[in-house]
Tab-separated table of N, CA and C in Angstrom:
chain	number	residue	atom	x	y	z
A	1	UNK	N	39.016	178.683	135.281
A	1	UNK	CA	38.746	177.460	136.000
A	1	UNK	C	39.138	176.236	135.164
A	2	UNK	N	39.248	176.207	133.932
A	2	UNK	CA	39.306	174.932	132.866
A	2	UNK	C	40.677	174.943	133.240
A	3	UNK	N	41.591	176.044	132.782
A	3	UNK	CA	43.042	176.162	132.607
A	3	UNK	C	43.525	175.280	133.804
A	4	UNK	N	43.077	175.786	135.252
A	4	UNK	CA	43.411	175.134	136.482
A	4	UNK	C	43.002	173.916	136.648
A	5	UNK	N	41.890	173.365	136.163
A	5	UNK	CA	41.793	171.787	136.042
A	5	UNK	C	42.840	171.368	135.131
A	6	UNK	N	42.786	171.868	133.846
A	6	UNK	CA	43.666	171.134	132.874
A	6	UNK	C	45.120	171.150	132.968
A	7	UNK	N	45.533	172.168	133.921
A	7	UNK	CA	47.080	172.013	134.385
A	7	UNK	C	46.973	170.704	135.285
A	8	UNK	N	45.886	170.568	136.388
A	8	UNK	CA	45.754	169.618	137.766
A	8	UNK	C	45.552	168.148	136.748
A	9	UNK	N	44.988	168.192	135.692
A	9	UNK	CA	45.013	166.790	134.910
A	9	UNK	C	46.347	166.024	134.577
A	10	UNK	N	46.705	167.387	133.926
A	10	UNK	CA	48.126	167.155	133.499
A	10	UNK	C	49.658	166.642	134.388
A	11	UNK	N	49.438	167.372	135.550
A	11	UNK	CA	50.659	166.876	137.029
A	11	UNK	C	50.122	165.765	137.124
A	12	UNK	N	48.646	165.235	137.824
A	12	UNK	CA	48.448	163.787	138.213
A	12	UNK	C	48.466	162.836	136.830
A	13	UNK	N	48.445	163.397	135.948
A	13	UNK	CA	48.774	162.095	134.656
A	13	UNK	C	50.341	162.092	134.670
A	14	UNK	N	51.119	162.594	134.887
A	14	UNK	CA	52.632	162.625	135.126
A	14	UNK	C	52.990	162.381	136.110
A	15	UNK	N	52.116	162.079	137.314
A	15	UNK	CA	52.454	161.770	138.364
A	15	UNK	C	52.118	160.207	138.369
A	16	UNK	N	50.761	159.900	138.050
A	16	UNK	CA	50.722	158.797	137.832
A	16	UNK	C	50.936	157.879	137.147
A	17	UNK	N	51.630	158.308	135.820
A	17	UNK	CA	52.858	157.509	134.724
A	17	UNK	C	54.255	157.283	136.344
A	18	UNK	N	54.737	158.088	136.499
A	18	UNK	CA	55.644	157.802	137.538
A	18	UNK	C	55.726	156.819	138.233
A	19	UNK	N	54.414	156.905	139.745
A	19	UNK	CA	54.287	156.132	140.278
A	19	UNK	C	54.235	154.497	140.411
A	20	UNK	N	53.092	154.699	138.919
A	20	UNK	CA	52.909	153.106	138.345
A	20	UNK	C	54.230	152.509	138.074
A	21	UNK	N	55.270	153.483	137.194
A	21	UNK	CA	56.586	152.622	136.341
A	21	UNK	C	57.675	152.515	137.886
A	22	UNK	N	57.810	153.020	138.805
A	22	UNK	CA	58.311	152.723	139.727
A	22	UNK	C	57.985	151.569	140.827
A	23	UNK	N	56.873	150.917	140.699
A	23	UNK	CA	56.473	150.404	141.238
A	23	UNK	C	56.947	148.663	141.297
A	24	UNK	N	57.439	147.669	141.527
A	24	UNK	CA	57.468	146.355	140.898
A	24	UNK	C	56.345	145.521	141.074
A	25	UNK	N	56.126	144.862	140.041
A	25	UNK	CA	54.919	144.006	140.299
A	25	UNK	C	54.880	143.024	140.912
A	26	UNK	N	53.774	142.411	140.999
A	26	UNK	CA	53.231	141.554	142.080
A	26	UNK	C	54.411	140.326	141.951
A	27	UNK	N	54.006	139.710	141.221
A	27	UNK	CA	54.613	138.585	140.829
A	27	UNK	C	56.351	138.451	140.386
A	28	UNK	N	57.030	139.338	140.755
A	28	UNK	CA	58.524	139.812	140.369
A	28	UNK	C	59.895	138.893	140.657
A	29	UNK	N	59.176	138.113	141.745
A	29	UNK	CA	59.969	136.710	142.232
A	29	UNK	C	60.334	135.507	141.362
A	30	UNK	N	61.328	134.664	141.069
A	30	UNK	CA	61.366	133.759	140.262
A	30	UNK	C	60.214	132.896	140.217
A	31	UNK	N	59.409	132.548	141.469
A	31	UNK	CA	58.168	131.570	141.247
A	31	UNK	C	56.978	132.564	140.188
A	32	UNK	N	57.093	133.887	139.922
A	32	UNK	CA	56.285	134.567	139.478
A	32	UNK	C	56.741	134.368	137.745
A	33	UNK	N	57.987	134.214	137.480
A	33	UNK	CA	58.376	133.718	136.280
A	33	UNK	C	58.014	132.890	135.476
A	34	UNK	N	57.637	131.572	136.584
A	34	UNK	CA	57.146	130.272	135.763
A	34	UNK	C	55.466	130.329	136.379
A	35	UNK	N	54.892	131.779	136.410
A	35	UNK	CA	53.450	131.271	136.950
A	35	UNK	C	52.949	131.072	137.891
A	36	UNK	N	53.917	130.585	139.087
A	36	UNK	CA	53.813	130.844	140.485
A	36	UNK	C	53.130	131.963	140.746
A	37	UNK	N	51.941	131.886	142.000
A	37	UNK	CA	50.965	132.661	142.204
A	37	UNK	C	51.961	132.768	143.259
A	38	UNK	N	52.371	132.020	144.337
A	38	UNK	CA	52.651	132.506	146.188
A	38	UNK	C	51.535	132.120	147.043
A	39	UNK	N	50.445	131.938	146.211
A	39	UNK	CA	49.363	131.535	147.518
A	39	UNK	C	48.175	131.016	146.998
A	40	UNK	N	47.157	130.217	147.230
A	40	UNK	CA	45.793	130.184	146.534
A	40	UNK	C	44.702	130.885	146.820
A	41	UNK	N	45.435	132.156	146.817
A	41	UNK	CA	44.059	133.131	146.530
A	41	UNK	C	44.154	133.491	144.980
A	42	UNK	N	42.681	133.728	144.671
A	42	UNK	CA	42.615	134.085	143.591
A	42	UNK	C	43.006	135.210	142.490
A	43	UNK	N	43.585	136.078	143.200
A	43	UNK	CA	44.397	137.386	142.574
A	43	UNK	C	46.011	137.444	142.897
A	44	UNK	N	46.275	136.329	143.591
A	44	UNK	CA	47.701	135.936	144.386
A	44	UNK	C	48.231	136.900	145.499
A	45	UNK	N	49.266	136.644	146.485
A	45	UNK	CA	49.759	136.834	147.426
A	45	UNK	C	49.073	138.507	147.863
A	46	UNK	N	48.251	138.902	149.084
A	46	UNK	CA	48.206	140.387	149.410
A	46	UNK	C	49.190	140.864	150.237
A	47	UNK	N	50.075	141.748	149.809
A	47	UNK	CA	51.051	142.471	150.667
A	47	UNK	C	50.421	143.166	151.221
A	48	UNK	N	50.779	144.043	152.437
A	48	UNK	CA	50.695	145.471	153.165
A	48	UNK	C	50.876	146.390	152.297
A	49	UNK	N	49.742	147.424	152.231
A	49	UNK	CA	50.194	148.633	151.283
A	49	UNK	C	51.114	149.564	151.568
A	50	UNK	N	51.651	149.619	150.274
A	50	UNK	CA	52.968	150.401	150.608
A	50	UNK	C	52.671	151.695	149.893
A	51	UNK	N	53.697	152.945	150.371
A	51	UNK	CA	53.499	154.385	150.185
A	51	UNK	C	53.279	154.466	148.643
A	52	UNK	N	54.058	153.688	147.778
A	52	UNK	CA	53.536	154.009	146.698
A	52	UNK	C	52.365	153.277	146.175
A	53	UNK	N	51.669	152.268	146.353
A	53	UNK	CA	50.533	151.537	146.026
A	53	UNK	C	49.031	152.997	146.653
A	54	UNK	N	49.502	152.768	147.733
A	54	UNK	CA	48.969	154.284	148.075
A	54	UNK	C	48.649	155.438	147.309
A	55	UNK	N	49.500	155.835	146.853
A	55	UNK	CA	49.945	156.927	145.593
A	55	UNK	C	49.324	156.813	144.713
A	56	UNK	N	49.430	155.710	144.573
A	56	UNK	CA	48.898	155.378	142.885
A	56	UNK	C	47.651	155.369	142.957
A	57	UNK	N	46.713	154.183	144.329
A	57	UNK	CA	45.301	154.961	144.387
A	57	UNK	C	44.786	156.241	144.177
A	58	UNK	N	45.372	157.209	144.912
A	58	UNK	CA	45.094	158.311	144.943
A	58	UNK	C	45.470	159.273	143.732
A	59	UNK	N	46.883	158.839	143.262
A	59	UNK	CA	46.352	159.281	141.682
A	59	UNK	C	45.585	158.913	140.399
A	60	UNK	N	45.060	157.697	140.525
A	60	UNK	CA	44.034	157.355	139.546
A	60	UNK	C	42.516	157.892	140.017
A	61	UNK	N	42.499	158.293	141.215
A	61	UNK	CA	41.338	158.213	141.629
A	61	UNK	C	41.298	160.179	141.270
A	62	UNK	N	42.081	160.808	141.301
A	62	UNK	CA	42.519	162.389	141.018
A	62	UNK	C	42.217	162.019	139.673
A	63	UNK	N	42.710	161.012	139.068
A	63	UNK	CA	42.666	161.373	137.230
A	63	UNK	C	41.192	160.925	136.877
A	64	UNK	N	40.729	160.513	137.609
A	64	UNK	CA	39.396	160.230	136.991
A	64	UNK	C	38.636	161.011	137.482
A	65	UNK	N	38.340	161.554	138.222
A	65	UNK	CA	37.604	162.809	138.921
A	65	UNK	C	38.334	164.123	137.810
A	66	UNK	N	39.415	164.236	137.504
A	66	UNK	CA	39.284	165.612	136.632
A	66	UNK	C	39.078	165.126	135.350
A	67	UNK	N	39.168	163.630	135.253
A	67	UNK	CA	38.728	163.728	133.450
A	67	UNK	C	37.453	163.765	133.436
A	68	UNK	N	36.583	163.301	134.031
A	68	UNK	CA	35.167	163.352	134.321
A	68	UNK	C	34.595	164.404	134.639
A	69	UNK	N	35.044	165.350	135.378
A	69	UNK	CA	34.928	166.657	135.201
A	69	UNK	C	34.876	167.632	133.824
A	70	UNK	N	36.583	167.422	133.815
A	70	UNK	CA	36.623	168.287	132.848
A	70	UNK	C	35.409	167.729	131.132
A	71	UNK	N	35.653	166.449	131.370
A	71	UNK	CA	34.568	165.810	129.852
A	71	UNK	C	32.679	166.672	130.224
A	72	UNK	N	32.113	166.729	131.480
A	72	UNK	CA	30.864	167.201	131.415
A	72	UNK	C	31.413	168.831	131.410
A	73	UNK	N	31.969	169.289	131.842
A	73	UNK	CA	32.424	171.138	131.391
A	73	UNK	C	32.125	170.771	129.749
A	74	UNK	N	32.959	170.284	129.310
A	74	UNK	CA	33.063	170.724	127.930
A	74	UNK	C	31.807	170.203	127.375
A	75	UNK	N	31.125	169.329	127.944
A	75	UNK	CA	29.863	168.807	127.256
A	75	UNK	C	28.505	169.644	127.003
A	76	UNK	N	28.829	170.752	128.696
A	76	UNK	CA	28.033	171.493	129.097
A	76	UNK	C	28.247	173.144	128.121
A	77	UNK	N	29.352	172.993	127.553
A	77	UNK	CA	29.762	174.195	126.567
A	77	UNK	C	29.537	174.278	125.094
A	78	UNK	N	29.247	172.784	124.512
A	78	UNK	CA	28.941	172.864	123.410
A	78	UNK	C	27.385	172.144	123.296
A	79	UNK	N	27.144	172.451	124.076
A	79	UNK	CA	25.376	171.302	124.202
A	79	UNK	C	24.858	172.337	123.428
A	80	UNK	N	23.675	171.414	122.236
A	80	UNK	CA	22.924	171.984	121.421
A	80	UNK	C	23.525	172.750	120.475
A	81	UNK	N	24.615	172.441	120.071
A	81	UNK	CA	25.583	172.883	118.881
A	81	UNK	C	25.940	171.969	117.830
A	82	UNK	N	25.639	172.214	116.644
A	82	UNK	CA	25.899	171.197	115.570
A	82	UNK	C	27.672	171.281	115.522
A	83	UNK	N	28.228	169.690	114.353
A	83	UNK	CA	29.181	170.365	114.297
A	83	UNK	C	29.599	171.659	113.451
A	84	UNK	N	28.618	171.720	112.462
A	84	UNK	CA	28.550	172.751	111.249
A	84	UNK	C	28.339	174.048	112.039
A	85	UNK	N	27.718	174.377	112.917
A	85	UNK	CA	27.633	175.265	113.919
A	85	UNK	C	29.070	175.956	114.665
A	86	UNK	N	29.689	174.821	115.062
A	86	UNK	CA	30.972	175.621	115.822
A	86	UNK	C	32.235	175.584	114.651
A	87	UNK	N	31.755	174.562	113.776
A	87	UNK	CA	33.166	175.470	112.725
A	87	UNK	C	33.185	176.617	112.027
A	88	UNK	N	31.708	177.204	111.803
A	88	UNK	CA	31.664	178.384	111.291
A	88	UNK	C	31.434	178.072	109.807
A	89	UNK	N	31.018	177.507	109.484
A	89	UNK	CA	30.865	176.996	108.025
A	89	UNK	C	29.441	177.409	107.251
A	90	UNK	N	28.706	177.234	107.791
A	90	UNK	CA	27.093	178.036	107.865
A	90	UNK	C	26.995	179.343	108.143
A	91	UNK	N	27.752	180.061	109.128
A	91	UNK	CA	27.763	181.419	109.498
A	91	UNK	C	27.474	182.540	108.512
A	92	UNK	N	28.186	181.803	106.848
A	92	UNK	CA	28.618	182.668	106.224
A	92	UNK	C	27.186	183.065	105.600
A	93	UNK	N	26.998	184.489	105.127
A	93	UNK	CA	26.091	184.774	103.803
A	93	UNK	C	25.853	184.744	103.165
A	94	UNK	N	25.117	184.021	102.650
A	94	UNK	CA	24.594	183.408	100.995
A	94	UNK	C	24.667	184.198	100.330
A	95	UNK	N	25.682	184.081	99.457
A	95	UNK	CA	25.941	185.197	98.082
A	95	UNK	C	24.758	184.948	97.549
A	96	UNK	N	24.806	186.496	96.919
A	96	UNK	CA	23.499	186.927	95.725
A	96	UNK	C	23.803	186.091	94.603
A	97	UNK	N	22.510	185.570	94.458
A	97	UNK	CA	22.547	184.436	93.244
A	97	UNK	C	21.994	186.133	91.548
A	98	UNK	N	23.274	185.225	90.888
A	98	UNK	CA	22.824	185.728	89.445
A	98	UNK	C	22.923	185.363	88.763
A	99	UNK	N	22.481	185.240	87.667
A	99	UNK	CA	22.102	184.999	86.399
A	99	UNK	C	23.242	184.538	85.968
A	100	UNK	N	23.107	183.335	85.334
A	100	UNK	CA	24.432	181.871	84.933
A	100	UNK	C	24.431	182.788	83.572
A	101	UNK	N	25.621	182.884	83.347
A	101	UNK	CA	26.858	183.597	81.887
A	101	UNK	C	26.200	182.977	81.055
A	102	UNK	N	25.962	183.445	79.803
A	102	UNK	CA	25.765	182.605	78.527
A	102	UNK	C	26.725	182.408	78.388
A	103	UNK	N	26.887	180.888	77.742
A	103	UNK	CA	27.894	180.291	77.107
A	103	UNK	C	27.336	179.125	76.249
A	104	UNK	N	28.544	178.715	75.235
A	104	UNK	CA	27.961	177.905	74.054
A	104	UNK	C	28.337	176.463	74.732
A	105	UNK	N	27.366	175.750	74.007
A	105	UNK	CA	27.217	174.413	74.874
A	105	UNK	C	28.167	173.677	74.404
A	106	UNK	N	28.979	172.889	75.319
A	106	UNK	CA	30.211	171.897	75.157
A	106	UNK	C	30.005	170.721	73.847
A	107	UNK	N	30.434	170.578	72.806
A	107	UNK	CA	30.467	169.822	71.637
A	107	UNK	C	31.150	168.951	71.999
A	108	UNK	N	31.461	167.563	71.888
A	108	UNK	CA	32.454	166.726	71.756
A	108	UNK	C	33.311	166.824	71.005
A	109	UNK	N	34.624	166.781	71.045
A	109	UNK	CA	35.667	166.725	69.904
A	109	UNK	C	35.616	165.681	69.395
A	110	UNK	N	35.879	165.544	67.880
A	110	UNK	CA	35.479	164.540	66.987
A	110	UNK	C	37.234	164.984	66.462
A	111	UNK	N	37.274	163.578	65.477
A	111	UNK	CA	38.657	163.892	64.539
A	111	UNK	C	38.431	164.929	62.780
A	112	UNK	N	36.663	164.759	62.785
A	112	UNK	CA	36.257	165.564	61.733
A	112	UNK	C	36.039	166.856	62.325
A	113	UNK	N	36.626	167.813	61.149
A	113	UNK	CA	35.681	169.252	61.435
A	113	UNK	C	34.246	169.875	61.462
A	114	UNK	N	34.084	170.079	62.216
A	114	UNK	CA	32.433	170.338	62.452
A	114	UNK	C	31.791	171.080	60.682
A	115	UNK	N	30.782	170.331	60.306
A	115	UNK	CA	30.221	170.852	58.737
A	115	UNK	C	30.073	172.152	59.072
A	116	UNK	N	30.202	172.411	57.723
A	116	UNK	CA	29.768	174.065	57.450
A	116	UNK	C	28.451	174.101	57.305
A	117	UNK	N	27.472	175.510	57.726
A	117	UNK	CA	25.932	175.447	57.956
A	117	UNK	C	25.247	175.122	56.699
A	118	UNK	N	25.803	175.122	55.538
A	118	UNK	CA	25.199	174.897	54.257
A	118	UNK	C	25.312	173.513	54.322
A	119	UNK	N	26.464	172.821	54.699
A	119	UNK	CA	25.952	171.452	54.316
A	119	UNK	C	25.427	171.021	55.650
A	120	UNK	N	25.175	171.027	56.893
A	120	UNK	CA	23.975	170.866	57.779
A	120	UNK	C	23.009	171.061	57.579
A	121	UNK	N	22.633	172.142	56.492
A	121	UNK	CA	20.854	171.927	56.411
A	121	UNK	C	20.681	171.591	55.346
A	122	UNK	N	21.435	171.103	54.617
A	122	UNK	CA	21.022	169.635	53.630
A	122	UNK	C	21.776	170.694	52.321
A	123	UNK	N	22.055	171.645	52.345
A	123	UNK	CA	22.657	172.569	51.174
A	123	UNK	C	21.447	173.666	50.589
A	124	UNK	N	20.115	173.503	50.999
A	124	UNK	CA	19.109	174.209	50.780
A	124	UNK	C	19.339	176.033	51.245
A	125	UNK	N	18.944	176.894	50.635
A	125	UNK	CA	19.022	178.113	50.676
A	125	UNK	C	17.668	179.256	50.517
């Protein structure tokens, strides 16, 4: 059912890139050049609708009905899911904790050589 919406999204978004760029706009006349409205109404001159103004209703009104659709499907598929949840990142099994390696503790490097133990404890024996 997703696949078949998301193909039906896809034709009316290509349909309605079409329609719109074929269309000429309102104002396309030289008085529309310099600002010329054509009339004093407030959105300027209303033509008779034509087959493609038509079209174009009806495909915006298709694209918003399947994007709105399809956005609560998918909302309804991951509800109550973290994002750490659906990447799988948590899933995994906590390795067995063990016992940290002995190792000798990090010294700073100096340009002197570290004393020898006789003269660190003062030369006493």
């Amino acid at each position: 059912m997703v696949i078949l919406l998301t193909t039906l999204h896809i034709l009316v978004s290509f349909f309605l890139i079409i329609v719109v760029l074929l269309q000429s706009g309102k104002a396309a006349d030289l008085a529309g050049a310099f600002g010329g409205m054509g009339s004093q109404t407030a959105f300027g001159p209303r033509g008779a609708a034509t087959v493609l103004s038509k079209a174009t209703t009806t495909a915006a009104v298709l694209f918003m009905l399947t994007s709105i659709t399809l956005g609560i499907w998918q909302g309804r598929n991951i509800a109550g899911q973290s994002v750490i949840d659906r990447s799988g990142v948590g899933s995994e099994a906590p390795a067995e904790e063990t016992a940290p390696a002995e190792t000798e503790p990090l010294v700073p490097a100096t340009s002197e050589p570290a004393p020898a133990e006789s003269e660190a404890d003062g030369g006493e024996q």
